[in-house]
Short mmCIF file of C-alpha atoms in Angstrom, two decimals:
data_model
loop_
_atom_site.label_atom_id
_atom_site.label_comp_id
_atom_site.label_asym_id
_atom_site.label_seq_id
_atom_site.Cartn_x
_atom_site.Cartn_y
_atom_site.Cartn_z
CA MET A 1 -0.02 0.01 0.01
CA PHE A 2 1.42 3.37 -1.05
CA TRP A 3 0.23 6.89 -0.03
CA TYR A 4 1.43 10.43 -0.71
CA ASP A 5 -0.01 13.58 0.92
CA HIS A 6 -1.64 15.34 -2.00
CA PHE A 7 -1.10 16.30 -5.64
CA LEU A 8 -1.44 20.05 -5.93
CA ALA A 9 1.54 20.81 -8.16
CA ASN A 10 3.83 19.17 -10.67
CA GLY A 11 6.84 19.28 -8.28
CA GLY A 12 9.66 16.93 -7.50
CA ALA A 13 7.84 15.03 -4.74
CA GLU A 14 4.79 14.52 -7.00
CA GLN A 15 6.96 13.24 -9.86
CA VAL A 16 8.89 10.89 -7.48
CA SER A 17 5.58 9.54 -6.20
CA LEU A 18 4.36 8.78 -9.74
CA GLN A 19 7.67 7.14 -10.53
CA ILE A 20 7.50 4.95 -7.49
CA SER A 21 4.00 3.84 -8.31
CA GLN A 22 5.08 2.95 -11.81
CA HIS A 23 8.20 1.06 -10.64
CA LEU A 24 6.38 -0.92 -8.00
CA ASP A 25 3.28 -1.29 -10.23
CA ILE A 26 0.93 -0.10 -7.48
CA THR A 27 -1.62 2.69 -7.05
CA VAL A 28 -0.62 5.84 -5.19
CA HIS A 29 -3.42 6.85 -2.80
CA THR A 30 -3.73 10.52 -1.86
CA ALA A 31 -6.07 12.83 0.02
CA TRP A 32 -6.65 14.95 -3.06
CA ALA A 33 -5.32 15.48 -6.55
CA ASP A 34 -5.88 18.47 -8.78
CA PRO A 35 -7.73 16.86 -11.73
CA ALA A 36 -6.94 19.75 -14.11
CA LEU A 37 -3.24 19.19 -13.60
CA PHE A 38 -2.85 15.43 -13.20
CA THR A 39 -5.03 14.15 -15.98
CA SER A 40 -2.37 15.51 -18.37
CA LEU A 41 0.57 13.91 -16.67
CA ASN A 42 2.25 10.53 -17.36
CA GLY A 43 1.10 8.03 -14.76
CA HIS A 44 -1.99 9.91 -13.65
CA GLU A 45 -4.12 6.82 -13.99
CA ARG A 46 -2.21 5.37 -11.00
CA ILE A 47 -3.46 8.15 -8.67
CA ASN A 48 -6.42 7.22 -6.42
CA SER A 49 -7.69 10.54 -5.02
CA HIS A 50 -9.92 10.22 -1.92
CA ASN A 51 -11.31 13.67 -2.78
CA HIS A 52 -10.63 15.25 0.59
CA ALA A 53 -10.94 18.90 -0.26
CA PHE A 54 -8.72 20.13 2.59
CA LYS A 55 -7.91 23.45 0.87
CA GLN A 56 -11.44 24.57 1.45
CA HIS A 57 -11.12 24.03 5.24
CA LYS A 58 -10.49 27.01 7.55
CA PHE A 59 -7.36 25.22 8.80
CA PRO A 60 -6.07 23.08 5.91
CA THR A 61 -3.22 21.69 8.04
CA TRP A 62 -5.59 20.37 10.62
CA SER A 63 -7.87 18.99 7.91
CA LEU A 64 -4.99 16.93 6.46
CA MET A 65 -3.78 15.86 9.92
CA SER A 66 -7.17 14.57 10.98
CA PHE A 67 -7.82 12.89 7.61
CA TYR A 68 -4.69 10.86 7.75
CA ARG A 69 -4.78 10.18 11.47
CA SER A 70 -8.20 8.57 11.08
CA GLN A 71 -7.35 6.44 8.05
CA LYS A 72 -7.53 2.73 8.77
CA PRO A 73 -7.35 1.09 5.28
CA ARG A 74 -8.16 -2.56 4.88
CA THR A 75 -5.53 -4.00 2.59
CA ASP A 76 -3.82 -7.26 1.94
CA ALA A 77 -0.57 -5.47 0.95
CA PRO A 78 2.37 -6.73 2.98
CA TYR A 79 3.79 -3.21 3.49
CA TRP A 80 2.69 0.32 4.18
CA LEU A 81 4.79 2.93 2.27
CA LEU A 82 3.79 6.40 3.41
CA THR A 83 5.44 9.41 1.90
CA GLY A 84 5.19 13.16 2.47
CA VAL A 85 4.67 14.82 5.88
CA PHE A 86 0.96 14.01 6.52
CA SER A 87 0.31 10.58 5.18
CA PRO A 88 2.93 9.10 7.59
CA LEU A 89 0.50 9.84 10.41
CA MET A 90 -1.45 6.79 9.23
CA MET A 91 1.32 4.57 10.51
CA ILE A 92 -0.11 4.85 14.00
CA ASN A 93 -2.88 2.51 12.77
CA LYS A 94 -0.59 0.01 11.06
CA PRO A 95 -1.11 -3.64 12.10
CA LYS A 96 1.95 -5.12 13.81
CA HIS A 97 2.51 -7.77 11.15
CA LYS A 98 2.80 -5.27 8.28
CA ILE A 99 6.04 -3.69 7.18
CA GLY A 100 5.96 0.07 7.66
CA VAL A 101 8.25 2.47 5.79
CA ILE A 102 8.12 6.27 5.88
CA TYR A 103 9.82 8.47 3.30
CA PHE A 104 9.95 12.21 3.91
CA HIS A 105 10.42 14.27 0.74
CA THR A 106 10.67 17.39 2.86
CA PHE A 107 10.63 18.72 6.43
CA PRO A 108 7.38 19.97 8.00
CA SER A 109 8.79 23.46 8.53
CA PHE A 110 5.58 24.67 10.14
CA VAL A 111 6.43 22.81 13.34
CA HIS A 112 9.15 25.35 14.38
CA GLU A 113 7.30 28.53 13.41
CA THR A 114 7.01 30.63 16.59
CA TYR A 115 3.92 32.17 18.00
CA GLU A 116 5.31 35.60 17.26
CA GLN A 117 5.91 34.70 13.57
CA LEU A 118 2.43 33.23 13.22
CA SER A 119 0.62 36.06 15.03
CA ALA A 120 2.35 38.63 12.83
CA SER A 121 0.99 36.92 9.66
CA HIS A 122 -2.25 35.37 10.82
CA GLY A 123 -3.32 37.12 14.05
CA ARG A 124 -3.17 36.00 17.66
CA LEU A 125 -6.15 33.68 17.66
CA LYS A 126 -5.11 31.70 14.63
CA ALA A 127 -1.53 31.62 15.93
CA LEU A 128 -2.65 30.00 19.20
CA VAL A 129 -4.78 27.46 17.36
CA PHE A 130 -1.96 26.67 14.89
CA ARG A 131 0.67 26.22 17.60
CA GLY A 132 -1.69 23.76 19.32
CA MET A 133 -2.04 21.88 16.04
CA CYS A 134 1.77 21.75 15.65
CA LYS A 135 2.20 20.29 19.11
CA LEU A 136 -0.38 17.59 18.32
CA TYR A 137 1.14 16.91 14.95
CA THR A 138 4.58 16.40 16.58
CA GLN A 139 3.09 13.95 19.10
CA TRP A 140 1.36 12.02 16.40
CA LEU A 141 4.33 11.97 14.14
CA LYS A 142 6.57 10.55 16.86
CA LYS A 143 4.03 7.79 17.50
CA ALA A 144 3.93 7.05 13.79
CA VAL A 145 7.74 6.90 13.56
CA ALA A 146 7.81 4.58 16.61
CA LYS A 147 5.56 2.09 14.68
CA SER A 148 7.64 2.18 11.52
CA ASN A 149 10.25 -0.32 10.58
CA ARG A 150 12.36 2.18 8.67
CA VAL A 151 12.25 5.98 8.33
CA PHE A 152 13.98 7.72 5.41
CA VAL A 153 14.55 11.32 4.39
CA ASN A 154 15.76 12.60 1.00
CA SER A 155 18.92 14.41 2.10
CA HIS A 156 21.33 15.01 4.91
CA SER A 157 19.95 18.52 5.14
CA VAL A 158 16.50 17.18 5.95
CA GLN A 159 17.96 14.54 8.28
CA LYS A 160 19.61 17.27 10.34
CA ARG A 161 16.31 19.21 10.63
CA PHE A 162 14.37 16.21 11.82
CA LYS A 163 16.97 15.59 14.51
CA GLN A 164 17.28 19.22 15.53
CA TYR A 165 13.62 20.17 15.71
CA LEU A 166 11.77 16.92 16.33
CA GLY A 167 14.45 14.61 17.84
CA ILE A 168 13.67 12.04 15.13
CA ASP A 169 16.42 9.88 13.70
CA ALA A 170 16.16 8.97 10.01
CA GLU A 171 18.23 7.43 7.30
CA VAL A 172 19.17 9.27 4.06
CA LEU A 173 17.91 7.78 0.81
CA TYR A 174 18.36 10.16 -2.09
CA PRO A 175 15.32 10.43 -4.34
CA PRO A 176 15.32 8.76 -7.73
CA VAL A 177 16.43 10.84 -10.69
CA GLU A 178 15.37 9.47 -14.12
CA VAL A 179 18.51 10.16 -16.17
CA GLY A 180 17.32 8.21 -19.28
CA GLY A 181 16.79 10.56 -22.19
CA LEU A 182 19.02 13.23 -20.70
CA GLU A 183 22.07 13.79 -22.88
CA HIS A 184 24.55 16.56 -23.69
CA CYS A 185 23.36 18.16 -26.89
CA PRO A 186 24.75 21.30 -28.52
CA THR A 187 23.31 24.26 -26.67
CA LYS A 188 20.73 26.50 -28.31
CA GLY A 189 21.79 29.30 -26.05
CA TYR A 190 18.94 29.69 -23.55
CA PHE A 191 19.11 29.55 -19.82
CA LEU A 192 16.46 27.41 -18.16
CA SER A 193 14.40 27.82 -14.96
CA SER A 194 12.36 24.74 -14.08
CA ALA A 195 11.26 25.56 -10.48
CA ARG A 196 7.61 26.18 -9.62
CA LEU A 197 6.57 29.81 -9.52
CA GLU A 198 6.14 30.05 -5.78
CA PRO A 199 7.67 32.59 -3.30
CA ASN A 200 10.14 30.10 -1.74
CA LYS A 201 11.50 29.09 -5.13
CA GLN A 202 12.63 32.69 -5.85
CA VAL A 203 12.01 32.52 -9.61
CA GLU A 204 11.15 36.21 -9.58
CA LEU A 205 14.82 37.02 -8.82
CA ILE A 206 15.80 35.12 -11.95
CA LEU A 207 13.21 37.05 -13.95
CA ALA A 208 14.46 40.39 -12.58
CA ALA A 209 18.01 39.42 -13.56
CA PHE A 210 17.06 38.66 -17.11
CA GLU A 211 15.09 41.87 -17.35
CA LYS A 212 18.49 43.57 -16.73
CA ARG A 213 20.21 41.25 -19.19
CA PRO A 214 18.15 41.38 -22.48
CA MET A 215 21.10 39.86 -24.41
CA HIS A 216 20.42 36.50 -22.68
CA THR A 217 17.41 34.29 -23.20
CA LEU A 218 15.44 32.61 -20.40
CA PHE A 219 12.93 29.79 -20.70
CA VAL A 220 10.66 29.40 -17.69
CA ALA A 221 9.16 25.88 -17.50
CA GLY A 222 6.51 25.31 -14.91
CA GLY A 223 3.50 26.85 -13.25
CA GLY A 224 2.48 27.97 -9.77
CA THR A 225 0.54 30.62 -7.96
CA LEU A 226 2.76 33.45 -9.19
CA LEU A 227 2.66 32.45 -12.91
CA GLN A 228 0.00 34.91 -14.17
CA GLU A 229 1.42 37.75 -12.06
CA MET A 230 4.93 37.21 -13.39
CA LYS A 231 3.71 36.85 -17.02
CA ALA A 232 2.04 40.20 -16.71
CA LYS A 233 4.93 41.87 -14.96
CA TYR A 234 7.56 40.74 -17.47
CA ALA A 235 5.36 40.80 -20.59
CA ASP A 236 7.58 43.40 -22.27
CA CYS A 237 10.72 41.34 -21.83
CA LYS A 238 11.18 39.67 -25.20
CA ASN A 239 14.01 37.51 -23.93
CA ILE A 240 11.88 35.81 -21.27
CA HIS A 241 9.60 32.96 -22.43
CA PHE A 242 6.93 31.35 -20.08
CA LEU A 243 6.31 27.78 -21.22
CA GLY A 244 3.96 26.57 -18.44
CA TRP A 245 3.85 23.00 -17.23
CA GLN A 246 5.82 20.56 -19.42
CA SER A 247 5.72 16.85 -19.80
CA GLN A 248 8.71 14.78 -18.66
CA SER A 249 9.86 14.27 -22.27
CA GLN A 250 9.53 17.94 -23.00
CA MET A 251 11.54 18.82 -19.87
CA LYS A 252 14.32 16.48 -20.90
CA THR A 253 14.50 18.16 -24.27
CA LEU A 254 14.70 21.52 -22.60
CA TYR A 255 17.54 20.36 -20.39
CA ASN A 256 19.40 18.78 -23.28
CA TYR A 257 19.58 21.89 -25.38
CA SER A 258 19.90 24.54 -22.62
CA LYS A 259 22.98 26.54 -21.82
CA ALA A 260 22.53 26.17 -18.07
CA LEU A 261 19.93 25.76 -15.30
CA ILE A 262 19.24 28.57 -12.85
CA TYR A 263 17.79 27.25 -9.68
CA LEU A 264 17.56 29.52 -6.58
CA PRO A 265 15.11 28.11 -4.00
CA LYS A 266 15.50 29.03 -0.35
CA ASN A 267 17.27 26.29 1.63
CA GLU A 268 16.06 23.57 -0.75
CA TYR A 269 15.53 20.14 0.80
CA PHE A 270 17.19 18.24 -2.04
CA GLY A 271 16.56 19.62 -5.51
CA ILE A 272 16.11 17.14 -8.35
CA ALA A 273 16.32 19.77 -11.13
CA PRO A 274 20.06 20.43 -10.70
CA VAL A 275 20.81 16.71 -10.95
CA GLU A 276 18.70 16.43 -14.10
CA ALA A 277 20.52 19.42 -15.60
CA MET A 278 23.86 17.83 -14.84
CA ALA A 279 22.77 14.52 -16.27
CA ALA A 280 22.32 16.50 -19.54
CA GLY A 281 25.80 17.83 -19.11
CA LYS A 282 24.59 21.32 -18.30
CA PRO A 283 26.07 23.54 -15.47
CA VAL A 284 23.95 24.88 -12.63
CA ILE A 285 23.68 28.32 -11.06
CA SER A 286 22.28 27.84 -7.59
CA VAL A 287 22.59 28.80 -3.94
CA ALA A 288 25.09 27.26 -1.46
CA GLU A 289 22.63 26.00 1.11
CA GLY A 290 20.38 23.04 1.95
CA GLY A 291 20.40 19.96 -0.23
CA ILE A 292 22.10 21.79 -3.13
CA LEU A 293 25.35 21.35 -1.12
CA GLU A 294 24.92 17.55 -1.55
CA THR A 295 24.48 17.61 -5.34
CA VAL A 296 26.40 20.62 -6.76
CA THR A 297 29.64 19.58 -4.98
CA ASP A 298 32.37 20.51 -7.50
CA PRO A 299 33.23 23.76 -9.33
CA ARG A 300 32.76 21.83 -12.59
CA CYS A 301 29.07 21.34 -11.64
CA GLY A 302 28.42 25.04 -11.87
CA SER A 303 28.34 28.19 -9.77
CA LEU A 304 27.02 28.51 -6.24
CA LEU A 305 25.96 31.89 -4.94
CA ASN A 306 26.18 32.78 -1.23
CA PRO A 307 22.81 32.60 0.52
CA GLY A 308 22.79 36.39 0.88
CA PHE A 309 23.61 37.00 -2.80
CA THR A 310 22.67 40.29 -4.52
CA MET A 311 21.18 40.94 -7.85
CA ASP A 312 24.66 41.96 -9.10
CA ASP A 313 26.03 38.61 -7.95
CA LEU A 314 23.35 36.80 -9.91
CA CYS A 315 23.88 38.84 -13.04
CA HIS A 316 27.64 38.33 -12.80
CA ALA A 317 27.12 34.56 -12.64
CA ILE A 318 24.95 34.66 -15.74
CA ASP A 319 27.38 36.84 -17.67
CA THR A 320 30.48 34.87 -16.78
CA LEU A 321 29.14 31.31 -17.10
CA SER A 322 31.40 29.13 -19.27
CA VAL A 323 30.35 26.00 -21.08
CA ASP A 324 33.02 23.34 -21.46
CA ASP A 325 32.49 19.96 -23.08
CA GLU A 326 35.05 18.18 -20.90
CA GLU A 327 33.23 19.46 -17.79
CA ALA A 328 29.93 18.30 -19.32
CA THR A 329 31.26 14.77 -19.27
CA PHE A 330 32.20 15.15 -15.63
CA ARG A 331 28.74 16.53 -14.82
CA GLN A 332 27.02 13.53 -16.46
CA LYS A 333 29.14 11.09 -14.56
CA HIS A 334 28.54 12.98 -11.32
CA ALA A 335 24.74 12.88 -11.81
CA ARG A 336 24.69 9.13 -12.21
CA GLN A 337 25.24 8.62 -8.49
CA PHE A 338 21.61 9.72 -8.06
CA ASP A 339 20.31 7.37 -10.76
CA ALA A 340 16.80 6.07 -10.05
CA GLU A 341 17.86 2.44 -10.16
CA LEU A 342 19.94 2.90 -7.03
CA PHE A 343 16.91 4.23 -5.19
CA TYR A 344 14.64 1.44 -6.29
CA GLN A 345 17.18 -1.28 -5.37
CA SER A 346 17.32 0.07 -1.85
CA LEU A 347 13.56 0.61 -1.57
CA THR A 348 12.68 -2.86 -2.89
CA THR A 349 15.07 -4.49 -0.38
CA VAL A 350 13.55 -2.47 2.47
CA LEU A 351 9.89 -3.27 1.47
CA THR A 352 10.58 -7.04 1.15
CA ASN A 353 12.85 -7.48 4.15
CA SER A 354 12.54 -4.72 6.76
CA GLU A 355 13.42 -5.29 10.34
#
């Protein structure tokens, strides 16, 4: 039995979930999936949405918590594979004879938001309620972890956060990166941004840099809550092209012919996109923090900006980027250490023989 929190966007965790379902040849259950988005994606037929419309709830976090805490599925499956940060709460209800494995794609950052931070953005009453929910979530999650056979996270960065904030020990299992179809092709000269257009992904900083650098071309592949706003704001920039959501095959083509990937999320948990770019032999411009420090580990992989980088720093990285075929070969070899087959070998072993 396999569950993932929800399918709201075409992000890395969603793609990994679909890949796992295809590899294990099982359905991925979820609280809710956006039908407009996922009917167009490869593997969407494997998603079983339970149509829990948590986004309409006054407290969506509580809605997801209570939904998963109350789930007691009847299944003959020999294992429970629960991924995300909410579906693992189901593990509390796991029968003793079932194998239980949790895989965290991310860290539930809401658990360490202070009352002061919450009250400033949501008001005092909601802050009090939310802090209470966070305490309950932490209690439930620790119970769920205690009933699991194995607990994995997708990077050492996430591993440290679970230990620091929740006192939870977890093993690192890097997510699967499908490198097939990614190859080093002659560049067509464009820079690529493949992150979702959300505030924490900082795509707007990339757009602002290319507004200042009209001699360089940027392709923006992906959607998000900021898409329409950004399209309107940069409509006069003829060097910026918004492509919207792309299929996996389309994304691989974009990587293959790009000049470089620019990827600037805040303290990213892992970051599959830089590995995909390197698998296509392309350099990466990113930020030296979080999971990026585990993938972009050599100067030949690209350029890492300091976390407090300025717009001038970003523009300089774009202007001075060099493309070297010998370094491309290094990047492709480097990316193979995250090949999906390594992930599936480990996961299959765990699901069939977990202590």
